[in-house]
């Protein structure tokens, strides 16, 4: 008897182990991951570039700047690896009669800070207080 979701997933042939979750995007359930490249560097936010296909043409506005999570499920009993963040890039790469190809880039929410340019002077504040002030100004919570 199947005891849990992971056991049931192992029994289903052809189930993808990589997938993209985009809350609020109704067409996200039919996305099929073709390939991906995850880049993690010391001191830099990660960047996950995902090649996808979908049977229909997607609306760029439904995905770009939306929160998303790219999940890698190893298939064993280990916890899935998740890259949570936002979709910073969205492009259509090809179109055939059967499907459309897309490239989506997922980056952590903190990477939005690189899109701003502001100069401020902080007087009589500690480094942690300055960091917290910058993060709060950009609507990032402590757990992000």
XYZ file of C-alpha atoms in Angstrom:
144
model
C 0.000 0.000 0.000
C 1.192 3.496 -0.776
C 1.964 5.304 2.480
C 2.607 8.828 1.248
C 2.987 11.200 -1.640
C 6.662 10.291 -2.199
C 5.805 6.591 -2.425
C 3.001 7.332 -4.890
C 5.296 9.536 -6.955
C 7.828 6.708 -7.270
C 5.139 4.491 -8.777
C 4.202 6.996 -11.474
C 6.353 6.500 -14.555
C 7.527 9.593 -16.405
C 6.960 12.029 -13.556
C 9.301 15.000 -13.789
C 11.759 15.536 -10.977
C 12.220 19.227 -11.858
C 9.338 21.660 -11.882
C 8.501 25.332 -11.544
C 5.811 26.550 -9.165
C 4.307 29.970 -9.928
C 1.473 30.816 -7.508
C -1.340 32.664 -9.240
C -0.386 31.569 -12.767
C -3.129 29.215 -13.925
C -1.071 27.839 -16.824
C 1.942 26.902 -14.647
C 0.655 23.373 -13.988
C 1.307 22.417 -17.633
C 4.892 23.701 -17.744
C 7.406 21.012 -18.629
C 11.071 21.507 -17.689
C 13.470 20.612 -20.508
C 16.708 21.688 -18.828
C 18.069 24.060 -16.220
C 21.280 25.637 -15.017
C 21.647 26.693 -11.386
C 24.578 28.953 -10.543
C 25.551 29.531 -6.928
C 28.579 31.645 -6.025
C 29.946 32.699 -2.692
C 28.720 36.203 -1.923
C 26.299 36.390 -4.877
C 22.609 35.507 -5.106
C 21.900 32.274 -6.970
C 20.523 32.335 -10.507
C 18.488 29.487 -11.995
C 17.902 29.536 -15.759
C 15.123 27.127 -16.746
C 14.255 25.970 -20.276
C 10.540 25.084 -20.415
C 7.872 24.027 -22.847
C 4.134 24.603 -22.720
C 1.379 23.483 -25.120
C 0.035 27.053 -25.399
C 1.446 30.530 -25.803
C 2.002 32.104 -22.378
C 1.316 35.669 -21.322
C 4.609 37.273 -20.298
C 2.833 39.506 -17.759
C 1.481 36.432 -15.954
C 5.037 35.297 -15.148
C 7.512 38.194 -15.200
C 8.198 39.711 -11.742
C 6.076 37.013 -10.067
C 7.158 34.906 -7.109
C 8.252 31.425 -8.137
C 9.946 28.314 -6.777
C 12.075 25.944 -8.834
C 12.033 22.486 -7.220
C 14.471 19.620 -7.742
C 13.061 16.377 -6.363
C 15.805 13.752 -6.178
C 13.258 10.951 -6.132
C 14.629 9.316 -3.001
C 13.555 10.051 0.563
C 15.633 13.238 0.750
C 14.077 16.668 1.032
C 13.574 18.393 -2.363
C 15.977 21.249 -3.188
C 14.056 24.500 -3.649
C 15.154 27.771 -5.200
C 12.521 30.310 -4.122
C 12.442 33.836 -5.441
C 11.027 35.803 -8.355
C 11.041 35.537 -12.126
C 13.504 38.182 -13.282
C 13.587 37.226 -16.975
C 11.048 35.629 -19.315
C 11.561 35.009 -23.016
C 9.999 32.884 -25.723
C 12.700 30.805 -27.407
C 10.785 28.847 -30.047
C 7.343 27.880 -31.304
C 6.137 24.781 -33.104
C 2.686 23.452 -33.907
C 2.748 21.348 -30.720
C 4.381 23.574 -28.113
C 6.140 26.831 -27.277
C 9.592 26.985 -25.696
C 10.486 29.478 -22.982
C 13.465 30.516 -20.902
C 12.764 31.745 -17.381
C 15.281 33.013 -14.830
C 14.541 32.624 -11.098
C 16.540 34.695 -8.611
C 16.113 35.234 -4.857
C 14.064 38.226 -3.719
C 17.173 39.929 -2.352
C 18.518 40.159 -5.932
C 16.004 42.946 -6.581
C 18.350 45.214 -4.654
C 20.706 45.261 -7.646
C 17.988 47.056 -9.630
C 18.115 50.118 -7.382
C 20.595 52.906 -7.109
C 20.355 55.079 -4.037
C 22.833 56.887 -1.852
C 22.137 57.476 1.799
C 24.163 58.432 4.816
C 23.578 56.491 8.004
C 24.866 58.186 11.108
C 25.164 56.622 14.535
C 23.861 53.235 13.377
C 25.474 49.833 13.580
C 26.060 47.678 10.503
C 23.142 45.321 11.365
C 20.826 48.343 11.774
C 21.862 49.700 8.359
C 21.357 46.326 6.671
C 17.932 45.946 8.259
C 16.930 49.473 7.167
C 17.948 48.768 3.546
C 16.067 45.454 3.466
C 12.931 46.954 5.039
C 12.972 49.848 2.547
C 12.717 47.253 -0.225
C 9.903 45.294 1.473
C 12.056 42.292 2.391
C 11.198 40.550 5.627
C 13.749 39.096 8.025
C 13.222 35.484 6.873
C 13.858 36.260 3.198
